[in-house]
Amino acid sequence: MSEKKPEDKSGDLSEQEVVRREKMRNLAEAGVDLFPHKIAVTHSIQEIVSAYSESSGEDLEAAGVHVVIPGRIVSIRKMGRAMFFHIKDSETKLQAYLRADKIGQGKYELFSSIDIGDMVAVEGDLFKTRTGELTILAQDWTFLAKCLHPLPEKWHGLQDVELRFRKRHLDLIVNPDTARIFRLRSRIIAGIREYFNGRGYIEVETPMMHAIPGGALAKPFQTFHNALGMELFLRIAPELYLKRLTVGGMNKVYEINRNFRNEGISTEHNPEFTMLEFYEAYADYNDMMEMTEELIHDLAVELLGTDQLTYGEHTISLKRPWKRIKFMEALSEYSGLAPSRFDNRDSIIELAVTLAGEGAAPTYGKALDVIFDKHVKPHLVQPTFVMNPPKEISPLAKASPDNPDEAQRFELMVAGMEIANAFSELSDPDEQRKRFEQQAEARKKGDEESHVIDEDYINVLEYGLPPTGGEGVGIDRLVMLFADRKSIREVILFPLLRPKT
RNA sequence: GGGCCGUUAGCUCAGAGGGAGAGCACCGGCCUUUUAAGCCGGGUGUCGCUGGUUCGAGUCCAGCACGGCUCACCA
């Protein structure tokens, strides 16, 4: 191994990167610790700004607020023997004022080896400038970290969508909205935990690796366990495991975790996504609707201060109760097809095939689903519970007591997106076996998303699943709604990207 | 997977057959309450890649790569 010094690579570096490495050497030669182990700071920028931004200059001076604050330098304005710069933490900026006469000639000149992007701690007293901006007058500064690459442009930030996702750290440094979205996401998830914990639920973790992929209709990712010599699948849903817990007497459980689906990537789909699933014994899908309204409405009021969401060009009202409509009624209302048209099953399948292409709609139920997605979903902007879809496309749901072809199930649609899906859980093991067999039949006909027969799960049901309501909520899509983002990638820190070649 | 669009300096972008450009950033100089600081001077580049057409290609053509939008797919 040849011991190449970093500067040997200077041929590959841009001029700005070479300059930054030179400046780093200058600091080292001046005795600065380039990678300090521990710095005694007194406050975060966020703490200082929220505590003192409203204080008057006189009050600040009288109080003599002496602090040491760390941050990343995001702008510098040099003015001869003095300079202003802003330091920033994830969402807040604070101005610092450095004067040669105040801090001393040596420390002032050493600062010329500091670049935008570097991290420093500034020590000094708070004051207000002529324009009223809260500022720290530096008595000293400490080097924290060198940024060896130039930062994106200060005004436009980082616009390139691909770069924003590939270099999320940079996106977070220069685009304040990004940090805000992910803080909102964190608060939404914390709020959900609070809601369920407060209702006596317990949070659980079930396997991510399944021997049989189940709980949803989707194509799985495949992997292999060497020691067991066994094919495994990344889970497409936790559903079947959570219901095992209900059989075991854990009457209220929820899980917030990742699901993996080996399907297309789009503005609404990422191969790994976060799902909330919850199950409550002695509840049914009506209870699930009540809880869903309450959870999402209250979260919006608490986190956004309103039950009116702005989503793109839409205003979405979360005022309860939300619209409820039966699947078949929604179909005839929005598709423009006469209700009688749906009696002719072959013609419906034919229509779905023209809409979605060959192989997309092998059965009547699937065909209805295709027509729904195409003609109904885009219209459902205000929160709408679409109830009682065909049993055939709901293999884990109880049939409706008053119509054996319908499932006691709903999907929550908001802004044309499916946000949640819930049902009264099918508990009859023999009926479940029949449903699996029908799914297996569809699978044989080429429907890769159909369920496979899960004997183990049927055996679990044979021990007795009480009447239970269960629901899955797409967390990423919920965050999209709350954060007013049209792409799921804006709300996932590291969305899946093709490796850079 | 199909269609449309994009890929030019570190970033944001203009350039549509013949001199590689602007703003920010960067480098040098001036400047002690500025804040998209200002003033003077400096262009730092494999124009995504590979071929082709042409006297001449960032520009036209083909293929490829990556990305965005959209359609399809998608509990």
XYZ file of C-alpha atoms (C1' of nucleotides) in Angstrom:
576
model
C 0.000 0.000 0.000
C 1.411 3.348 -0.980
C 0.756 6.020 1.567
C -0.865 8.695 -0.447
C -1.405 11.981 1.227
C -4.743 13.636 0.539
C -3.020 16.395 -1.406
C -1.761 13.799 -3.900
C -5.323 13.644 -5.097
C -5.362 17.341 -5.849
C -5.483 16.588 -9.564
C -9.004 15.208 -9.041
C -10.130 18.064 -6.855
C -11.821 21.220 -7.954
C -10.025 24.467 -7.332
C -12.330 25.187 -4.418
C -11.594 21.827 -2.829
C -7.855 22.390 -3.154
C -8.226 25.778 -1.491
C -10.233 24.290 1.352
C -7.568 21.643 1.992
C -4.910 24.363 2.029
C -6.919 26.316 4.558
C -7.246 23.217 6.694
C -3.458 22.890 6.666
C -3.140 26.530 7.693
C -5.309 25.832 10.713
C -3.253 22.777 11.650
C -0.021 24.763 11.333
C -1.468 27.398 13.646
C -1.987 24.662 16.226
C -5.736 24.235 15.781
C -7.081 20.779 16.667
C -8.788 19.767 13.413
C -10.857 17.023 15.001
C -11.562 18.140 18.560
C -12.975 15.540 20.928
C -15.206 17.618 23.130
C -16.257 21.229 23.234
C -18.060 22.818 26.152
C -21.052 24.570 24.604
C -23.709 26.295 26.674
C -26.673 26.483 24.306
C -27.921 25.397 20.925
C -28.781 28.031 18.339
C -32.374 26.929 18.608
C -32.376 27.537 22.391
C -30.790 30.972 22.074
C -33.104 32.157 19.339
C -36.279 31.007 21.056
C -35.146 32.489 24.384
C -33.825 35.870 23.252
C -35.088 36.846 19.808
C -37.854 38.928 21.405
C -35.590 40.607 23.975
C -34.655 44.260 23.467
C -31.062 45.303 22.927
C -31.045 47.161 26.269
C -32.302 44.105 28.138
C -29.680 41.904 26.513
C -26.893 44.317 27.390
C -28.117 44.715 30.948
C -28.403 40.945 31.389
C -24.971 40.271 29.871
C -25.846 36.945 28.324
C -22.558 35.099 27.834
C -22.787 31.931 25.772
C -20.845 29.379 23.720
C -22.829 28.268 20.675
C -21.900 25.710 18.009
C -23.102 25.757 14.429
C -22.279 25.478 10.767
C -21.283 28.668 8.948
C -23.719 29.315 6.118
C -22.782 32.858 5.104
C -19.945 35.326 5.703
C -19.883 39.092 5.119
C -16.364 40.475 5.501
C -15.871 44.186 6.108
C -12.184 44.776 6.514
C -11.377 44.603 10.222
C -14.748 43.090 11.085
C -17.162 40.529 9.689
C -20.629 39.127 10.146
C -21.500 35.490 9.604
C -24.444 33.214 10.226
C -24.172 29.888 11.968
C -26.945 27.364 11.647
C -28.237 24.207 13.250
C -30.913 22.074 11.646
C -33.597 24.729 11.356
C -32.343 27.927 12.974
C -29.735 30.556 12.130
C -27.925 32.966 14.411
C -25.737 35.863 13.361
C -22.257 36.329 14.819
C -20.169 39.499 14.741
C -16.398 39.225 14.736
C -14.283 42.352 15.320
C -10.505 42.349 15.126
C -10.282 44.857 17.991
C -12.524 42.730 20.176
C -11.151 39.261 19.529
C -7.496 40.092 18.833
C -5.543 40.317 15.627
C -4.292 36.713 15.616
C -7.658 35.045 16.074
C -9.219 37.422 13.597
C -6.683 36.606 10.901
C -6.861 32.880 11.562
C -10.539 33.099 10.725
C -9.586 33.776 7.102
C -8.859 30.029 6.929
C -12.521 29.366 7.731
C -14.932 28.728 4.882
C -18.672 28.707 4.463
C -19.681 25.191 5.473
C -17.176 24.839 8.320
C -18.408 24.297 11.844
C -17.310 26.521 14.712
C -18.343 27.358 18.249
C -18.622 31.058 19.001
C -18.191 32.447 22.500
C -19.430 35.895 23.437
C -22.299 38.120 24.580
C -25.640 38.540 22.870
C -26.684 41.911 21.489
C -28.927 43.394 18.837
C -27.652 45.093 15.712
C -28.998 48.370 14.339
C -31.459 46.415 12.272
C -32.623 44.560 15.368
C -31.129 41.152 14.586
C -30.101 39.002 17.521
C -26.326 38.554 17.214
C -23.451 37.172 19.252
C -20.456 39.468 19.601
C -17.518 37.062 19.499
C -14.849 37.107 22.172
C -13.451 33.820 20.970
C -14.119 31.079 18.455
C -13.297 27.385 18.375
C -12.874 25.205 15.338
C -15.195 22.182 15.204
C -15.070 20.672 11.712
C -13.854 21.450 8.217
C -16.155 21.234 5.239
C -13.923 20.179 2.353
C -16.532 20.757 -0.333
C -18.171 24.028 -1.339
C -21.804 24.328 -0.331
C -24.563 24.853 -2.900
C -25.635 28.344 -3.779
C -26.983 30.370 -0.862
C -30.074 31.716 -2.538
C -31.417 28.823 -4.596
C -30.044 26.079 -2.365
C -29.799 22.591 -3.793
C -32.462 22.202 -6.486
C -31.356 19.085 -8.319
C -33.818 16.465 -7.098
C -31.472 13.555 -7.572
C -28.650 15.279 -5.692
C -31.018 16.202 -2.867
C -31.808 12.532 -2.264
C -28.327 11.170 -2.921
C -26.730 13.797 -0.665
C -29.431 14.227 1.921
C -26.898 15.695 4.375
C -26.345 18.581 1.957
C -30.064 18.983 1.391
C -30.526 19.252 5.155
C -27.748 21.840 5.463
C -28.980 24.188 2.759
C -32.730 23.625 2.405
C -34.568 24.561 5.622
C -37.831 22.942 4.450
C -36.217 19.540 4.430
C -35.385 19.557 8.127
C -38.895 20.840 8.860
C -40.533 17.973 6.995
C -38.603 15.365 8.908
C -39.269 16.998 12.237
C -42.970 16.986 11.343
C -42.661 13.324 10.415
C -41.100 12.569 13.776
C -43.895 14.421 15.565
C -46.576 12.585 13.614
C -45.094 9.241 14.599
C -44.663 10.355 18.205
C -48.285 11.536 18.196
C -49.472 8.178 16.889
C -47.573 6.357 19.633
C -49.067 8.681 22.213
C -52.563 8.031 20.864
C -52.294 4.254 21.004
C -50.346 4.097 24.244
C -53.046 6.275 25.800
C -55.716 3.789 24.743
C -54.047 0.823 26.369
C -52.350 -0.515 23.252
C -48.913 -2.044 23.422
C -46.334 -1.549 20.739
C -44.777 -4.720 19.339
C -42.218 -5.742 16.758
C -42.915 -8.707 14.514
C -40.576 -10.370 12.001
C -39.308 -8.556 8.959
C -38.242 -11.869 7.405
C -41.073 -14.237 6.561
C -41.015 -17.805 5.337
C -44.326 -17.158 3.616
C -45.057 -13.613 2.438
C -48.535 -12.684 3.560
C -50.922 -10.103 4.891
C -51.223 -8.150 1.672
C -51.507 -8.686 -2.044
C -48.064 -7.730 -3.339
C -44.855 -9.094 -4.797
C -42.155 -9.713 -2.175
C -38.396 -9.318 -2.082
C -36.619 -12.614 -1.739
C -33.572 -13.504 0.308
C -31.846 -16.575 1.716
C -30.733 -17.732 5.117
C -27.509 -19.694 4.709
C -27.395 -21.607 8.008
C -30.971 -22.790 7.717
C -30.695 -23.288 3.984
C -33.953 -21.498 3.706
C -35.625 -19.075 1.343
C -37.039 -16.040 3.104
C -39.079 -13.028 2.081
C -38.935 -9.489 3.366
C -42.336 -8.848 4.779
C -45.026 -7.228 2.691
C -47.149 -6.659 5.822
C -47.055 -7.594 9.520
C -50.759 -8.452 9.573
C -50.687 -12.215 10.060
C -48.213 -11.977 12.943
C -50.150 -9.243 14.689
C -53.301 -11.337 14.595
C -51.359 -14.228 16.126
C -50.848 -11.885 19.071
C -54.562 -11.216 19.263
C -55.188 -14.965 19.351
C -52.644 -15.070 22.174
C -54.648 -12.589 24.205
C -52.806 -9.370 23.409
C -56.008 -7.528 22.711
C -54.644 -4.173 21.602
C -51.403 -4.150 19.655
C -49.781 -1.831 17.158
C -46.596 -1.809 15.163
C -44.915 1.032 13.269
C -42.340 -0.424 10.960
C -41.153 -0.989 7.441
C -42.844 -3.062 4.754
C -41.114 -4.104 1.551
C -42.840 -4.548 -1.774
C -41.074 -5.519 -4.950
C -43.080 -3.263 -7.189
C -42.865 -0.065 -9.139
C -41.446 3.171 -7.807
C -43.591 6.263 -8.189
C -44.509 9.468 -6.430
C -46.692 7.342 -4.136
C -44.588 4.182 -3.893
C -41.180 3.442 -2.411
C -40.073 -0.214 -2.229
C -39.646 0.118 1.526
C -42.229 2.184 3.298
C -43.476 2.704 6.808
C -46.785 1.301 7.930
C -48.753 1.626 11.098
C -50.819 -1.485 11.770
C -53.098 -1.850 14.763
C -55.467 -4.550 15.951
C -58.108 -4.351 18.598
C -60.079 -7.311 19.839
C -63.842 -6.805 20.296
C -63.770 -3.969 17.762
C -64.960 -3.995 14.152
C -64.394 -1.872 11.111
C -66.875 0.756 12.303
C -64.747 1.300 15.395
C -61.701 1.512 13.123
C -63.350 4.335 11.168
C -64.048 6.266 14.368
C -60.468 5.848 15.537
C -59.032 6.812 12.165
C -61.022 10.049 12.053
C -60.083 10.869 15.609
C -56.381 10.049 15.208
C -55.789 11.993 12.010
C -58.047 14.924 12.904
C -56.482 15.377 16.326
C -52.956 15.003 14.985
C -53.567 17.771 12.448
C -55.026 20.088 15.057
C -52.176 19.408 17.454
C -49.292 19.577 14.973
C -50.549 22.001 12.334
C -53.012 23.963 14.431
C -55.841 23.384 11.964
C -58.165 20.731 10.603
C -57.941 22.265 7.108
C -54.996 20.838 5.198
C -53.528 22.583 2.200
C -52.455 19.970 -0.292
C -51.275 21.345 -3.627
C -54.240 23.194 -5.108
C -56.665 21.484 -2.708
C -57.954 22.388 0.704
C -58.768 19.228 2.583
C -61.153 19.427 5.488
C -60.615 16.910 8.254
C -63.780 18.006 10.080
C -65.599 14.955 11.360
C -67.494 12.942 10.345
C -65.856 12.047 7.042
C -67.726 10.927 3.978
C -68.626 7.240 3.843
C -69.602 5.568 0.612
C -69.935 1.963 -0.473
C -67.444 0.700 -3.019
C -70.101 -0.186 -5.603
C -71.906 3.115 -5.096
C -68.663 5.013 -5.555
C -68.020 3.022 -8.713
C -71.308 3.890 -10.362
C -71.263 7.464 -9.064
C -67.810 8.357 -10.409
C -67.252 5.953 -13.301
C -70.345 7.089 -15.175
C -71.356 3.473 -15.677
C -74.979 2.518 -14.999
C -75.388 0.243 -11.951
C -76.911 -2.409 -14.187
C -73.709 -2.500 -16.213
C -71.996 -4.202 -13.286
C -74.301 -7.208 -13.567
C -72.566 -8.201 -16.773
C -69.347 -9.584 -15.344
C -67.685 -10.345 -18.659
C -68.219 -6.826 -19.954
C -66.708 -5.391 -16.735
C -63.628 -7.565 -17.107
C -63.408 -6.493 -20.733
C -63.620 -2.827 -19.717
C -60.870 -3.268 -17.120
C -58.677 -4.941 -19.699
C -59.099 -1.988 -22.058
C -58.257 0.341 -19.190
C -55.291 -1.510 -17.790
C -54.162 -3.944 -20.423
C -54.081 -7.709 -20.751
C -53.534 -9.697 -17.570
C -54.416 -6.832 -15.269
C -57.930 -8.011 -14.527
C -58.263 -11.781 -14.613
C -61.342 -11.816 -12.398
C -64.449 -9.751 -11.780
C -63.235 -8.472 -8.411
C -59.874 -7.431 -9.805
C -61.641 -5.763 -12.711
C -63.757 -3.692 -10.326
C -60.598 -2.729 -8.486
C -58.976 -1.594 -11.733
C -61.977 0.539 -12.661
C -62.037 1.972 -9.148
C -58.391 2.973 -9.273
C -58.765 4.515 -12.679
C -62.091 6.293 -12.429
C -62.946 6.757 -8.780
C -59.763 7.222 -6.771
C -58.642 10.485 -8.416
C -61.969 12.089 -7.467
C -61.717 11.262 -3.787
C -59.914 14.362 -2.574
C -61.775 14.984 0.681
C -61.358 12.221 3.268
C -63.603 9.365 2.200
C -64.120 5.912 3.637
C -64.800 3.608 0.717
C -66.657 0.745 2.337
C -67.516 -2.850 1.529
C -65.397 -3.680 -1.515
C -65.744 -7.120 -3.146
C -64.870 -10.004 -0.838
C -62.817 -11.525 -3.627
C -60.116 -8.873 -3.359
C -60.229 -8.936 0.463
C -59.073 -12.432 1.408
C -58.438 -11.632 5.081
C -61.644 -9.719 5.818
C -64.980 -10.925 7.176
C -67.835 -10.929 4.720
C -70.527 -8.344 5.271
C -73.437 -9.877 7.274
C -75.988 -8.536 4.798
C -74.149 -9.247 1.550
C -71.904 -12.289 1.189
C -70.124 -10.783 -1.839
C -68.926 -7.757 0.109
C -66.177 -7.555 2.679
C -66.549 -5.704 5.944
C -63.670 -3.502 4.987
C -62.877 0.097 4.129
C -60.141 2.052 2.455
C -59.538 5.648 3.447
C -58.894 7.858 0.452
C -57.544 11.403 0.784
C -56.240 13.569 -2.064
C -56.676 10.626 -4.416
C -54.306 8.535 -2.325
C -55.029 5.441 -0.332
C -54.070 6.339 3.208
C -55.511 3.470 5.242
C -57.090 0.087 4.852
C -59.008 -1.727 7.548
C -61.396 -4.550 8.124
C -63.240 -6.740 10.517
C -60.777 -9.588 10.585
C -61.822 -12.918 9.161
C -61.726 -15.360 12.073
C -63.269 -18.538 10.645
C -60.346 -20.879 9.864
C -62.295 -22.971 7.353
C -63.492 -19.877 5.523
C -59.922 -18.539 5.587
C -58.734 -21.770 3.975
C -61.314 -21.334 1.192
C -60.177 -17.738 0.623
C -56.546 -18.820 0.418
C -57.529 -21.557 -2.030
C -59.273 -19.012 -4.244
C -56.164 -16.857 -4.067
C -53.985 -19.824 -4.979
C -56.245 -20.428 -7.950
C -55.737 -16.819 -9.117
C -52.037 -17.252 -8.569
C -51.995 -20.250 -10.876
C -53.648 -18.074 -13.499
C -50.692 -15.731 -13.281
C -51.671 -13.246 -10.590
C -48.334 -12.967 -8.785
C -49.800 -10.771 -6.094
C -52.271 -13.311 -4.860
C -51.853 -14.860 -1.459
C -50.315 -18.285 -1.090
C -51.926 -20.802 1.269
C -50.564 -20.245 4.760
C -51.344 -23.435 6.710
C -49.586 -22.117 9.762
C -51.836 -19.086 9.880
C -54.957 -21.208 9.401
C -53.786 -23.314 12.316
C -53.478 -20.148 14.419
C -57.075 -19.221 13.602
C -58.134 -22.707 14.725
C -57.247 -21.661 18.267
C -59.837 -18.914 18.104
C -59.483 -15.292 16.992
C -62.059 -13.135 18.778
C -63.975 -10.549 16.779
C -61.225 -8.101 15.893
C -60.824 -4.895 13.941
C -57.513 -4.235 12.242
C -56.068 -1.421 10.165
C -52.983 -0.372 8.275
C -52.071 3.290 7.770
C -49.421 4.424 5.295
C -47.255 6.717 7.390
C -45.310 8.142 4.471
C -48.481 9.171 2.671
C -49.895 10.650 5.845
C -46.736 12.741 6.161
C -47.113 13.784 2.501
C -50.586 15.112 3.326
C -49.469 16.950 6.445
C -46.325 18.359 4.820
C -48.016 19.220 1.489
C -45.558 17.178 -0.612
C -46.530 15.466 -3.831
C -43.758 12.861 -3.828
C -43.197 10.122 -1.262
C -39.464 10.691 -1.706
C -39.790 14.088 -0.080
C -40.863 12.455 3.169
C -38.443 9.497 3.219
C -34.932 10.500 4.245
C -33.192 8.044 1.946
C -35.545 6.893 -0.808
C -34.339 4.038 -2.972
C -32.208 5.240 -5.893
C -30.317 3.399 -8.529
C -26.644 3.257 -7.541
C -24.642 5.997 -9.154
C -22.506 4.600 -11.971
C -41.873 -1.124 -19.371
C -44.100 3.209 -22.944
C -44.277 8.633 -23.964
C -42.388 13.578 -23.072
C -38.472 16.514 -20.961
C -33.653 17.135 -18.855
C -28.032 16.335 -18.074
C -23.119 22.978 -19.671
C -18.247 25.789 -13.751
C -18.779 23.737 -6.760
C -24.385 25.477 -6.960
C -28.615 27.921 -9.853
C -29.032 28.492 -14.927
C -28.509 30.932 -20.191
C -26.379 29.446 -24.798
C -30.316 26.054 -30.876
C -23.801 24.793 -36.609
C -18.226 28.778 -36.429
C -14.969 33.042 -30.138
C -17.288 28.306 -23.338
C -21.191 32.363 -20.718
C -24.040 34.949 -16.228
C -25.314 35.194 -10.904
C -23.815 33.016 -6.362
C -19.488 30.518 -4.539
C -14.067 30.848 -5.108
C -9.051 33.779 -5.644
C -6.463 38.963 -5.069
C -7.319 44.181 -3.266
C -10.481 48.052 -0.345
C -13.980 48.304 3.582
C -15.562 48.022 11.901
C -23.501 47.316 12.670
C -23.648 44.082 7.523
C -27.447 40.660 6.033
C -28.935 37.922 -1.427
C -23.474 43.807 2.176
C -20.885 46.922 -1.305
C -16.713 48.561 -4.759
C -12.259 47.097 -8.147
C -9.846 42.954 -10.616
C -9.609 37.401 -11.898
C -13.241 32.199 -15.389
C -11.788 28.015 -12.227
C -15.047 23.607 -17.627
C -14.017 15.893 -20.199
C -20.819 21.023 -22.265
C -23.555 12.972 -19.052
C -21.000 8.793 -22.162
C -20.020 6.441 -27.053
C -20.374 6.731 -32.040
C -22.093 9.351 -36.524
C -23.159 13.668 -39.993
C -20.197 18.127 -41.149
C -14.548 21.829 -43.412
C -16.369 22.698 -38.282
C -20.830 19.835 -33.007
C -22.378 22.235 -26.318
C -25.781 22.916 -30.613
C -27.892 18.109 -35.665
C -28.550 12.337 -35.725
C -28.215 7.339 -33.308
C -27.255 4.321 -29.197
C -26.328 4.094 -23.996
C -26.386 5.931 -18.728
C -28.713 8.662 -14.934
C -32.794 11.702 -13.451
C -37.760 14.305 -13.557
C -42.899 14.320 -15.122
C -46.581 11.161 -16.977
C -49.049 6.578 -18.475
C -48.934 1.502 -17.205
C -47.998 -1.461 -12.887
C -49.244 -1.073 -7.537
C -53.870 -2.957 -0.948
